[in-house]
Short mmCIF file of C-alpha atoms and ligand atoms in Angstrom, two decimals:
data_model
loop_
_atom_site.label_atom_id
_atom_site.label_comp_id
_atom_site.label_asym_id
_atom_site.label_seq_id
_atom_site.Cartn_x
_atom_site.Cartn_y
_atom_site.Cartn_z
CA UNK A 146 19.57 -7.42 7.29
CA UNK A 147 15.54 -7.18 6.77
CA UNK A 148 13.55 -9.72 4.86
CA UNK A 149 12.83 -7.70 1.87
CA UNK A 150 16.80 -7.00 1.34
CA UNK A 151 17.06 -10.50 2.29
CA UNK A 152 15.29 -11.31 -0.87
CA UNK A 153 16.80 -8.97 -3.00
CA UNK A 154 20.28 -10.41 -2.22
CA UNK A 155 18.71 -13.96 -3.11
CA UNK A 156 17.12 -13.07 -6.09
CA UNK A 157 20.69 -11.45 -7.39
CA UNK A 158 21.92 -14.64 -7.55
CA UNK A 159 21.97 -16.17 -11.15
CA UNK A 160 19.24 -18.50 -10.42
CA UNK A 161 15.71 -18.18 -11.21
CA UNK A 162 14.38 -19.93 -8.25
CA UNK A 163 16.41 -19.89 -4.72
CA UNK A 164 15.82 -22.17 -1.96
CA UNK A 165 16.34 -21.43 1.52
CA UNK A 166 14.73 -22.30 4.92
CA UNK A 167 12.05 -20.33 6.57
CA UNK A 168 10.67 -21.01 9.99
CA UNK A 169 7.90 -23.18 8.83
CA UNK A 170 10.18 -25.20 6.23
CA UNK A 171 11.26 -25.45 2.79
CA UNK A 172 10.84 -21.96 0.96
CA UNK A 173 11.61 -20.90 -2.74
CA UNK A 174 11.90 -17.54 -3.62
CA UNK A 175 10.90 -16.96 -7.47
CA UNK A 176 13.14 -14.23 -9.30
CA UNK A 177 12.56 -15.60 -13.23
CA UNK A 178 10.12 -13.50 -15.11
CA UNK A 179 8.84 -17.02 -16.56
CA UNK A 180 8.56 -18.77 -13.30
CA UNK A 181 6.63 -15.75 -11.56
CA UNK A 182 4.19 -16.15 -14.53
CA UNK A 183 3.63 -19.30 -13.75
CA UNK A 184 3.40 -19.23 -9.97
CA UNK A 185 0.78 -16.35 -10.41
CA UNK A 186 -1.15 -17.45 -13.51
CA UNK A 187 -4.93 -18.27 -12.81
CA UNK A 188 -5.38 -22.14 -11.77
CA UNK A 189 -1.52 -22.89 -11.31
CA UNK A 190 -0.28 -25.10 -8.56
CA UNK A 191 0.41 -22.68 -6.32
CA UNK A 192 -2.28 -21.34 -4.32
CA UNK A 193 -2.90 -18.34 -2.27
CA UNK A 194 -2.83 -18.79 1.35
CA UNK A 195 -6.46 -18.66 2.49
CA UNK A 196 -7.30 -15.20 3.54
CA UNK A 197 -10.85 -15.78 4.09
CA UNK A 198 -12.05 -12.18 4.88
CA UNK A 199 -10.39 -10.49 1.78
CA UNK A 200 -11.68 -13.39 -0.15
CA UNK A 201 -15.01 -13.95 1.11
CA UNK A 202 -16.27 -10.23 0.92
CA UNK A 203 -13.58 -9.44 -1.63
CA UNK A 204 -14.09 -5.83 -3.01
CA UNK A 205 -14.14 -6.41 -7.10
CA UNK A 206 -13.62 -2.55 -6.93
CA UNK A 207 -13.42 0.06 -4.37
CA UNK A 208 -16.68 1.50 -6.21
CA UNK A 209 -18.23 -1.41 -8.07
CA UNK A 210 -19.86 -4.15 -5.93
CA UNK A 211 -21.97 -4.75 -3.10
CA UNK A 212 -20.34 -4.65 0.27
CA UNK A 213 -22.47 -4.68 3.44
CA UNK A 214 -25.64 -4.64 0.96
CA UNK A 215 -24.82 -1.23 -0.10
CA UNK A 216 -25.45 -1.80 -3.98
CA UNK A 217 -23.68 0.95 -6.18
CA UNK A 218 -25.03 1.58 -9.42
CA UNK A 219 -22.75 0.70 -12.54
CA UNK A 220 -19.72 2.76 -12.14
CA UNK A 221 -19.51 5.87 -14.08
CA UNK A 222 -16.05 6.46 -13.92
CA UNK A 223 -15.90 10.25 -14.43
CA UNK A 224 -18.39 10.45 -11.50
CA UNK A 225 -16.03 8.10 -9.52
CA UNK A 226 -12.97 10.28 -10.07
CA UNK A 227 -15.21 13.31 -9.13
CA UNK A 228 -15.50 12.01 -6.05
CA UNK A 229 -11.70 11.63 -5.67
CA UNK A 230 -11.31 14.81 -6.57
CA UNK A 231 -13.51 16.27 -4.26
CA UNK A 232 -12.27 14.75 -1.34
CA UNK A 233 -8.36 15.10 -2.22
CA UNK A 234 -9.31 18.96 -3.06
CA UNK A 235 -10.29 19.22 0.96
CA UNK A 236 -8.31 17.17 2.40
CA UNK A 237 -4.83 17.30 1.34
CA UNK A 238 -4.65 20.67 1.83
CA UNK A 239 -6.31 20.63 5.48
CA UNK A 240 -3.53 18.22 7.27
CA UNK A 241 -3.40 19.93 10.26
CA UNK A 242 0.08 18.98 11.45
CA UNK A 243 1.57 20.43 7.80
CA UNK A 244 0.24 23.62 9.11
CA UNK A 245 2.19 23.22 12.57
CA UNK A 246 5.24 22.32 10.57
CA UNK A 247 4.94 25.60 8.41
CA UNK A 248 3.85 27.74 11.11
CA UNK A 249 7.11 26.55 13.22
CA UNK A 250 9.49 25.71 10.22
CA UNK A 251 10.43 22.30 12.43
CA UNK A 252 10.40 19.26 10.11
CA UNK A 253 7.81 16.65 10.57
CA UNK A 254 7.50 12.97 10.78
CA UNK A 255 5.79 10.74 13.13
CA UNK A 256 2.73 13.06 13.08
CA UNK A 257 2.54 13.33 9.19
CA UNK A 258 2.86 9.88 9.39
CA UNK A 259 -0.57 9.19 11.18
CA UNK A 260 -2.44 12.20 9.56
CA UNK A 261 -1.65 10.75 6.14
CA UNK A 262 -2.99 7.56 7.23
CA UNK A 263 -5.56 9.10 8.97
CA UNK A 264 -6.87 10.96 5.56
CA UNK A 265 -6.99 7.70 3.73
CA UNK A 266 -8.92 6.09 6.57
CA UNK A 267 -11.37 8.86 6.17
CA UNK A 268 -11.10 8.74 2.25
CA UNK A 269 -11.68 5.13 2.14
CA UNK A 270 -14.69 4.51 4.77
CA UNK A 271 -16.56 7.18 3.06
CA UNK A 272 -16.23 6.06 -0.25
CA UNK A 273 -16.45 2.21 0.47
CA UNK A 274 -19.36 2.68 3.49
CA UNK A 275 -20.48 5.93 3.03
CA UNK A 276 -19.50 6.33 6.67
CA UNK A 277 -18.10 9.60 8.12
CA UNK A 278 -15.34 8.76 10.77
CA UNK A 279 -15.22 12.44 11.80
CA UNK A 280 -12.77 13.08 14.41
CA UNK A 281 -11.60 9.40 15.52
CA UNK A 282 -9.21 8.80 12.46
CA UNK A 283 -5.88 9.42 14.12
CA UNK A 284 -6.47 7.16 16.73
CA UNK A 285 -7.81 4.37 14.45
CA UNK A 286 -4.77 5.02 12.40
CA UNK A 287 -2.80 4.34 15.68
CA UNK A 288 -4.61 1.15 16.29
CA UNK A 289 -4.13 -0.12 12.85
CA UNK A 290 -0.48 0.82 13.32
CA UNK A 291 -0.19 -1.53 16.77
CA UNK A 292 -1.95 -4.30 14.90
CA UNK A 293 0.41 -4.18 11.80
CA UNK A 294 3.58 -4.40 14.03
CA UNK A 295 2.28 -7.21 16.17
CA UNK A 296 1.01 -9.30 12.89
CA UNK A 297 4.91 -8.25 11.90
CA UNK A 298 5.87 -9.95 15.01
CA UNK A 299 3.41 -13.01 15.92
CA UNK A 300 1.50 -13.68 12.89
CA UNK A 301 -2.22 -13.40 13.31
CA UNK A 302 -1.50 -15.59 16.67
CA UNK A 303 -1.88 -13.15 19.76
CA UNK A 304 1.51 -12.34 21.54
CA UNK A 305 2.34 -14.98 24.22
CA UNK A 306 1.83 -14.52 27.78
CA UNK A 307 5.09 -13.23 28.73
CA UNK A 308 4.75 -9.97 26.37
CA UNK A 309 2.26 -8.05 28.49
CA UNK A 310 3.12 -4.95 27.00
CA UNK A 311 1.95 -6.25 23.45
CA UNK A 312 -1.30 -7.99 25.05
CA UNK A 313 -2.38 -4.90 26.64
CA UNK A 314 -1.80 -2.68 23.38
CA UNK A 315 -3.27 -5.21 21.27
CA UNK A 316 -6.37 -5.65 23.21
CA UNK A 317 -6.55 -1.46 23.24
CA UNK A 318 -6.22 -1.70 19.44
CA UNK A 319 -8.48 -4.33 18.69
CA UNK A 320 -10.81 -2.67 20.91
CA UNK A 321 -10.89 0.51 18.66
CA UNK A 322 -11.14 -1.22 15.30
CA UNK A 323 -14.01 -3.19 16.64
CA UNK A 324 -15.79 -0.53 17.92
CA UNK A 325 -15.27 1.54 14.04
CA UNK A 326 -16.57 -1.92 12.80
CA UNK A 327 -19.57 -2.16 14.58
CA UNK A 328 -20.38 1.54 14.14
CA UNK A 329 -19.81 1.29 10.34
CA UNK A 330 -22.32 -1.66 10.21
CA UNK A 331 -24.98 0.06 12.52
CA UNK A 332 -24.49 3.01 10.06
CA UNK A 333 -25.49 0.70 6.93
CA UNK A 334 -28.92 -0.27 8.82
CA UNK A 335 -26.88 -3.76 9.54
CA UNK A 336 -26.90 -5.90 12.87
CA UNK A 337 -22.92 -5.89 13.83
CA UNK A 338 -21.77 -9.81 13.21
CA UNK A 339 -18.36 -10.93 13.75
CA UNK A 340 -17.45 -12.21 10.19
CA UNK A 341 -18.47 -8.33 8.67
CA UNK A 342 -16.54 -6.82 11.68
CA UNK A 343 -13.36 -8.48 10.96
CA UNK A 344 -13.77 -8.23 6.89
CA UNK A 345 -14.20 -4.46 7.73
CA UNK A 346 -10.80 -4.53 9.74
CA UNK A 347 -9.30 -6.60 7.35
CA UNK A 348 -10.24 -4.06 4.41
CA UNK A 349 -8.69 -1.35 6.80
CA UNK A 350 -5.79 -3.01 7.35
CA UNK A 351 -5.29 -4.39 3.74
CA UNK A 352 -6.59 -1.41 1.26
CA UNK A 353 -5.87 2.07 3.67
CA UNK A 354 -2.49 1.17 4.66
CA UNK A 355 -0.82 0.32 1.21
CA UNK A 356 -2.50 3.45 -0.03
CA UNK A 357 -1.43 5.69 2.91
CA UNK A 358 2.53 3.97 2.32
CA UNK A 359 2.49 4.67 -1.21
CA UNK A 360 1.37 8.50 -0.52
CA UNK A 361 4.35 8.85 2.17
CA UNK A 362 7.22 7.24 -0.04
CA UNK A 363 5.81 9.18 -3.00
CA UNK A 364 6.39 12.44 -0.71
CA UNK A 365 9.42 11.28 0.71
CA UNK A 366 10.88 10.48 -2.63
CA UNK A 367 9.82 13.64 -4.38
CA UNK A 368 11.00 15.90 -1.80
CA UNK A 369 14.45 14.78 -2.92
CA UNK A 370 13.39 15.75 -6.37
CA UNK A 371 12.30 19.52 -6.87
CA UNK A 372 12.72 19.09 -10.76
CA UNK A 373 10.03 16.19 -10.84
CA UNK A 374 7.88 18.20 -8.20
CA UNK A 375 7.72 20.94 -10.70
CA UNK A 376 7.10 18.89 -13.89
CA UNK A 377 3.88 17.62 -11.91
CA UNK A 378 3.16 21.42 -10.88
CA UNK A 379 3.24 22.03 -14.57
CA UNK A 380 1.06 19.23 -15.64
CA UNK A 381 -1.87 20.59 -13.13
CA UNK A 382 -2.87 16.87 -12.73
CA UNK A 383 -5.86 18.16 -10.35
CA UNK A 384 -7.79 19.63 -13.01
CA UNK A 385 -7.82 16.38 -15.06
CA UNK A 386 -11.06 14.31 -15.02
CA UNK A 387 -10.54 11.49 -17.64
CA UNK A 388 -8.85 8.48 -16.67
CA UNK A 389 -6.97 8.35 -20.01
CA UNK A 390 -5.23 11.69 -19.03
CA UNK A 391 -4.90 10.82 -15.30
CA UNK A 392 -2.98 7.68 -16.29
CA UNK A 393 -0.71 9.81 -18.25
CA UNK A 394 2.29 12.16 -17.42
CA UNK A 395 4.71 12.96 -14.80
CA UNK A 396 2.60 12.32 -11.81
CA UNK A 397 1.28 8.80 -12.51
CA UNK A 398 5.21 8.29 -13.84
CA UNK A 399 6.11 9.61 -10.23
CA UNK A 400 3.84 6.93 -8.46
CA UNK A 401 5.18 4.20 -10.29
CA UNK A 402 8.22 4.59 -9.77
CA UNK A 403 7.28 4.76 -6.35
CA UNK A 404 5.95 1.70 -6.20
CA UNK A 405 8.74 0.29 -7.93
CA UNK A 406 11.14 1.05 -5.11
CA UNK A 407 8.83 0.72 -2.37
CA UNK A 408 6.16 -1.63 -3.15
CA UNK A 409 3.63 -1.93 -0.14
CA UNK A 410 2.88 -5.57 -1.29
CA UNK A 411 6.76 -6.18 -1.00
CA UNK A 412 6.11 -9.90 -0.74
CA UNK A 413 3.25 -12.52 -2.09
CA UNK A 414 3.14 -15.96 -0.71
CA UNK A 415 1.81 -18.89 -2.48
CA UNK A 416 1.70 -22.93 -1.12
CA UNK A 417 2.82 -25.29 -3.90
CA UNK A 418 -0.60 -27.80 -4.39
CA UNK A 419 0.88 -30.53 -6.71
CA UNK A 420 4.66 -31.42 -7.10
CA UNK A 421 5.85 -29.40 -9.42
CA UNK A 422 9.70 -28.54 -10.92
CA UNK A 423 10.43 -24.58 -10.87
CA UNK A 424 14.16 -23.21 -12.24
CA UNK A 425 15.48 -26.86 -11.81
CA UNK A 426 13.97 -27.15 -8.18
CA UNK A 427 11.70 -30.23 -7.31
CA UNK A 428 8.98 -28.18 -5.21
CA UNK A 429 6.46 -30.28 -3.15
CA UNK A 430 3.07 -29.74 -1.86
CA UNK A 431 2.99 -27.55 1.29
CA UNK A 432 6.21 -25.85 0.48
CA UNK A 433 5.80 -22.15 0.54
CA UNK A 434 6.56 -19.95 -2.42
CA UNK A 435 7.46 -16.41 -2.57
CA UNK A 436 7.44 -13.70 -5.15
CA UNK A 437 8.80 -10.58 -3.80
CA UNK A 438 8.08 -7.26 -5.93
CA UNK A 439 10.53 -5.51 -3.83
CA UNK A 440 13.27 -7.73 -5.20
CA UNK A 441 11.67 -8.06 -8.77
CA UNK A 442 11.58 -4.02 -8.84
CA UNK A 443 15.17 -3.47 -7.90
CA UNK A 444 17.03 -6.28 -9.64
CA UNK A 445 19.99 -4.99 -12.09
CA UNK A 446 19.09 -7.94 -14.78
CA UNK A 447 15.75 -6.03 -15.23
CA UNK A 448 16.20 -2.30 -14.54
CA UNK A 449 18.73 0.20 -15.46
CA UNK A 450 20.12 2.00 -12.21
CA UNK A 451 17.56 0.24 -10.21
CA UNK A 452 18.21 2.20 -6.95
CA UNK A 453 17.65 5.41 -8.40
CA UNK A 454 14.36 7.37 -8.12
CA UNK A 455 14.05 7.80 -12.10
CA UNK A 456 10.43 8.62 -12.77
CA UNK A 457 11.29 9.36 -16.27
CA UNK A 458 11.09 5.54 -16.94
CA UNK A 459 7.38 5.24 -16.72
CA UNK A 460 6.77 8.07 -19.00
CA UNK A 461 6.47 7.01 -21.99
CA UNK A 462 3.88 4.24 -20.60
CA UNK A 463 5.10 1.63 -22.61
CA UNK A 464 6.90 -0.38 -19.60
CA UNK A 465 4.57 -3.41 -19.40
CA UNK A 466 6.83 -6.19 -17.91
CA UNK A 467 6.10 -8.98 -15.29
CA UNK A 468 9.35 -7.53 -13.36
CA UNK A 469 6.93 -4.80 -12.38
CA UNK A 470 4.08 -6.08 -10.63
CA UNK A 471 3.14 -3.54 -7.39
CA UNK A 472 -0.53 -4.94 -7.80
CA UNK A 473 0.45 -8.75 -8.10
CA UNK A 474 -0.58 -10.11 -11.10
CA UNK A 475 -2.38 -13.13 -12.93
CA UNK A 476 -5.82 -14.75 -11.15
CA UNK A 477 -5.32 -13.00 -7.98
CA UNK A 478 -4.17 -8.98 -9.28
CA UNK A 479 -5.06 -6.32 -7.14
CA UNK A 480 -8.82 -5.58 -7.99
CA UNK A 481 -8.34 -1.84 -6.94
CA UNK A 482 -5.23 -1.73 -8.76
CA UNK A 483 -6.61 1.06 -11.89
CA UNK A 484 -8.38 3.12 -9.06
CA UNK A 485 -5.33 3.02 -6.38
CA UNK A 486 -3.49 4.76 -9.51
CA UNK A 487 -6.16 7.30 -10.13
CA UNK A 488 -6.55 8.00 -6.03
CA UNK A 489 -2.62 8.46 -5.69
CA UNK A 490 -2.48 10.78 -8.66
CA UNK A 491 -5.05 13.02 -7.24
CA UNK A 492 -4.09 12.82 -3.72
CA UNK A 493 -0.56 13.63 -4.66
CA UNK A 494 -1.30 16.20 -7.16
CA UNK A 495 -3.12 18.36 -4.83
CA UNK A 496 -0.63 18.13 -2.34
CA UNK A 497 2.20 19.46 -5.05
CA UNK A 498 -0.27 21.91 -5.77
CA UNK A 499 -0.53 23.36 -2.18
CA UNK A 500 2.83 22.79 -0.81
CA UNK A 501 6.60 22.59 -1.86
CA UNK A 502 8.17 19.94 0.49
CA UNK A 503 12.05 18.77 0.98
CA UNK A 504 12.88 15.90 2.92
CA UNK A 505 15.73 16.35 5.55
CA UNK A 506 16.14 12.62 6.63
CA UNK A 507 15.15 9.80 4.38
CA UNK A 508 14.03 6.36 6.37
CA UNK A 509 14.84 3.16 5.88
CA UNK A 510 12.08 0.55 4.78
CA UNK A 511 10.50 -1.61 7.43
CA UNK A 512 8.55 -4.73 5.87
CA UNK A 513 5.86 -5.27 8.31
CA UNK A 514 2.22 -6.31 6.90
CA UNK A 515 3.21 -3.52 4.04
CA UNK A 516 6.36 -2.00 3.17
CA UNK A 517 6.49 1.26 5.22
CA UNK A 518 8.94 4.04 6.28
CA UNK A 519 10.24 3.72 9.93
CA UNK A 520 9.34 6.47 11.43
CA UNK A 521 12.82 7.98 11.53
CA UNK A 522 12.48 10.97 8.62
CA UNK A 523 12.04 14.68 8.30
CA UNK A 524 10.18 16.55 6.00
CA UNK A 525 9.73 20.28 5.91
CA UNK A 526 6.76 21.61 4.09
CA UNK A 527 6.01 25.05 2.80
CA UNK A 528 2.47 26.34 1.49
CA UNK A 529 2.70 27.54 -2.12
C1 LIG B 104 -1.49 1.00 -3.27
C2 LIG B 104 -2.56 0.43 -2.78
C3 LIG B 104 -2.19 -1.27 -2.99
C4 LIG B 104 -1.49 -2.12 -3.55
C5 LIG B 104 -0.07 -1.62 -3.87
C6 LIG B 104 -2.33 -3.18 -3.24
C7 LIG B 104 -1.51 -4.63 -3.62
C8 LIG B 104 -2.20 -5.53 -3.88
C9 LIG B 104 -1.62 -6.92 -4.16
C10 LIG B 104 0.14 -7.08 -4.70
C11 LIG B 104 -2.71 -7.86 -4.08
C12 LIG B 104 -2.27 -9.11 -4.80
C13 LIG B 104 -2.06 -10.34 -3.38
C14 LIG B 104 -1.40 -11.49 -3.77
O1 LIG B 104 -1.05 -11.64 -4.96
O2 LIG B 104 -1.16 -12.45 -3.16
C15 LIG B 104 -3.75 -7.45 -3.97
C16 LIG B 104 -4.94 -7.57 -3.73
C17 LIG B 104 -6.11 -7.51 -3.20
N1 LIG B 104 -6.23 -6.09 -3.30
FE1 LIG B 104 -5.17 -4.83 -3.40
N2 LIG B 104 -3.61 -3.25 -2.99
C18 LIG B 104 -3.81 -1.95 -2.95
C19 LIG B 104 -5.09 -1.39 -2.70
C20 LIG B 104 -6.47 -1.92 -2.56
C21 LIG B 104 -7.47 -1.17 -1.93
C22 LIG B 104 -7.77 0.29 -2.07
C23 LIG B 104 -8.47 -2.22 -2.22
C24 LIG B 104 -9.98 -2.20 -1.83
C25 LIG B 104 -10.51 -0.95 -1.66
C26 LIG B 104 -7.49 -3.28 -2.23
C27 LIG B 104 -8.39 -4.94 -2.51
C28 LIG B 104 -7.94 -6.02 -2.62
C29 LIG B 104 -8.15 -7.38 -2.62
C30 LIG B 104 -9.71 -7.56 -2.08
C31 LIG B 104 -7.40 -8.15 -3.12
C32 LIG B 104 -7.31 -9.72 -3.18
C33 LIG B 104 -7.74 -10.34 -4.86
C34 LIG B 104 -7.90 -11.67 -4.54
O3 LIG B 104 -7.27 -12.54 -3.61
O4 LIG B 104 -8.26 -12.27 -5.54
N3 LIG B 104 -6.25 -3.36 -2.54
N4 LIG B 104 -3.84 -6.00 -3.75
#
């Protein structure tokens, strides 16, 4: 059983907090909504394990802050949306492997996967650094997949000596990501520094990967739901430019429902800093406390038919509960939350406008750094 499923089973017990033993010692999974709020609120006794690069150079919003000395003017959301729009108008119709599938009729998987990741890489680097990735995107997608797999196996440590194959894979992937980060800095007129190189790599892994996976899950889920595809097509999402109208209707509802079933950030970790009683357990400093959006989003006590893809549940836009936290909550909520939704509405909207698609084989979920589909899926795509 994968860890995400393990959390779901644990959360389904009638406790608001469940104890389990992890490799690092005592750990607690929190599934009661009051307790979730207590853990995530700002200045709680549960700190976020340090993530120096994301915090130190953290982006306050993808467009809105200084990054490597690039100052963006006050964000005009319409201008920003226009940028997102222009990008996906060109790129979501240009997925070369989709073309291959359309021409041959053969369902696709692996290539689509890398190509979607490449599309979001090109997008993010253009938006964040004004950097044009050109033809290297697929190679960099592949390198980010390797690093993700290795982190899931070995954490932040390098693979032990006996894993020669992984060591060589890691070396190649790191070389590719390093070169990219240094090229970006040179492009921005900076002398490459190790700290910023690392920060750029973390941004690629932490920001691009969840966007790409949400897109792929959304296409796979919609590929089994022709009715919702049609509803989205009718809404003509792509012609909308106001933030309010983009965040209404069937497309955003489908994206939220995708994020409910397959939240890329499937587990949020905290460390207890002061002795605390939570859900009847005494939690000691150093103990791990986990909140799993994946588990919360699938609990029967919070959701009707939790295993079904029913995007209509988000259409009324009144579902604002702690049991739906794809972007986290409280002090460390994802600063890009609203932008992510707009980016995904544009990306999925344009894709649906160009292609109809059906899922031939639905994948299992693979909880690595982010919750991704394993590559054993099949999708047929047809130009409209
Ligand atoms: C679908 C896409 C995304 C998802 C699902 C997502 C999810 C999350 C979640 C759950 C957290 C909170 C982690 C925690 O509480 O431990 C987080 C934090 C963060 N996210 Fe995102 N994210 C996405 C895209 C992005 C993008 C595109 C950017 C920037 C360009 C970004 C930048 C950040 C940063 C800087 C933090 C750290 C905030 C802090 O520690 O105070 N994220 N994200």
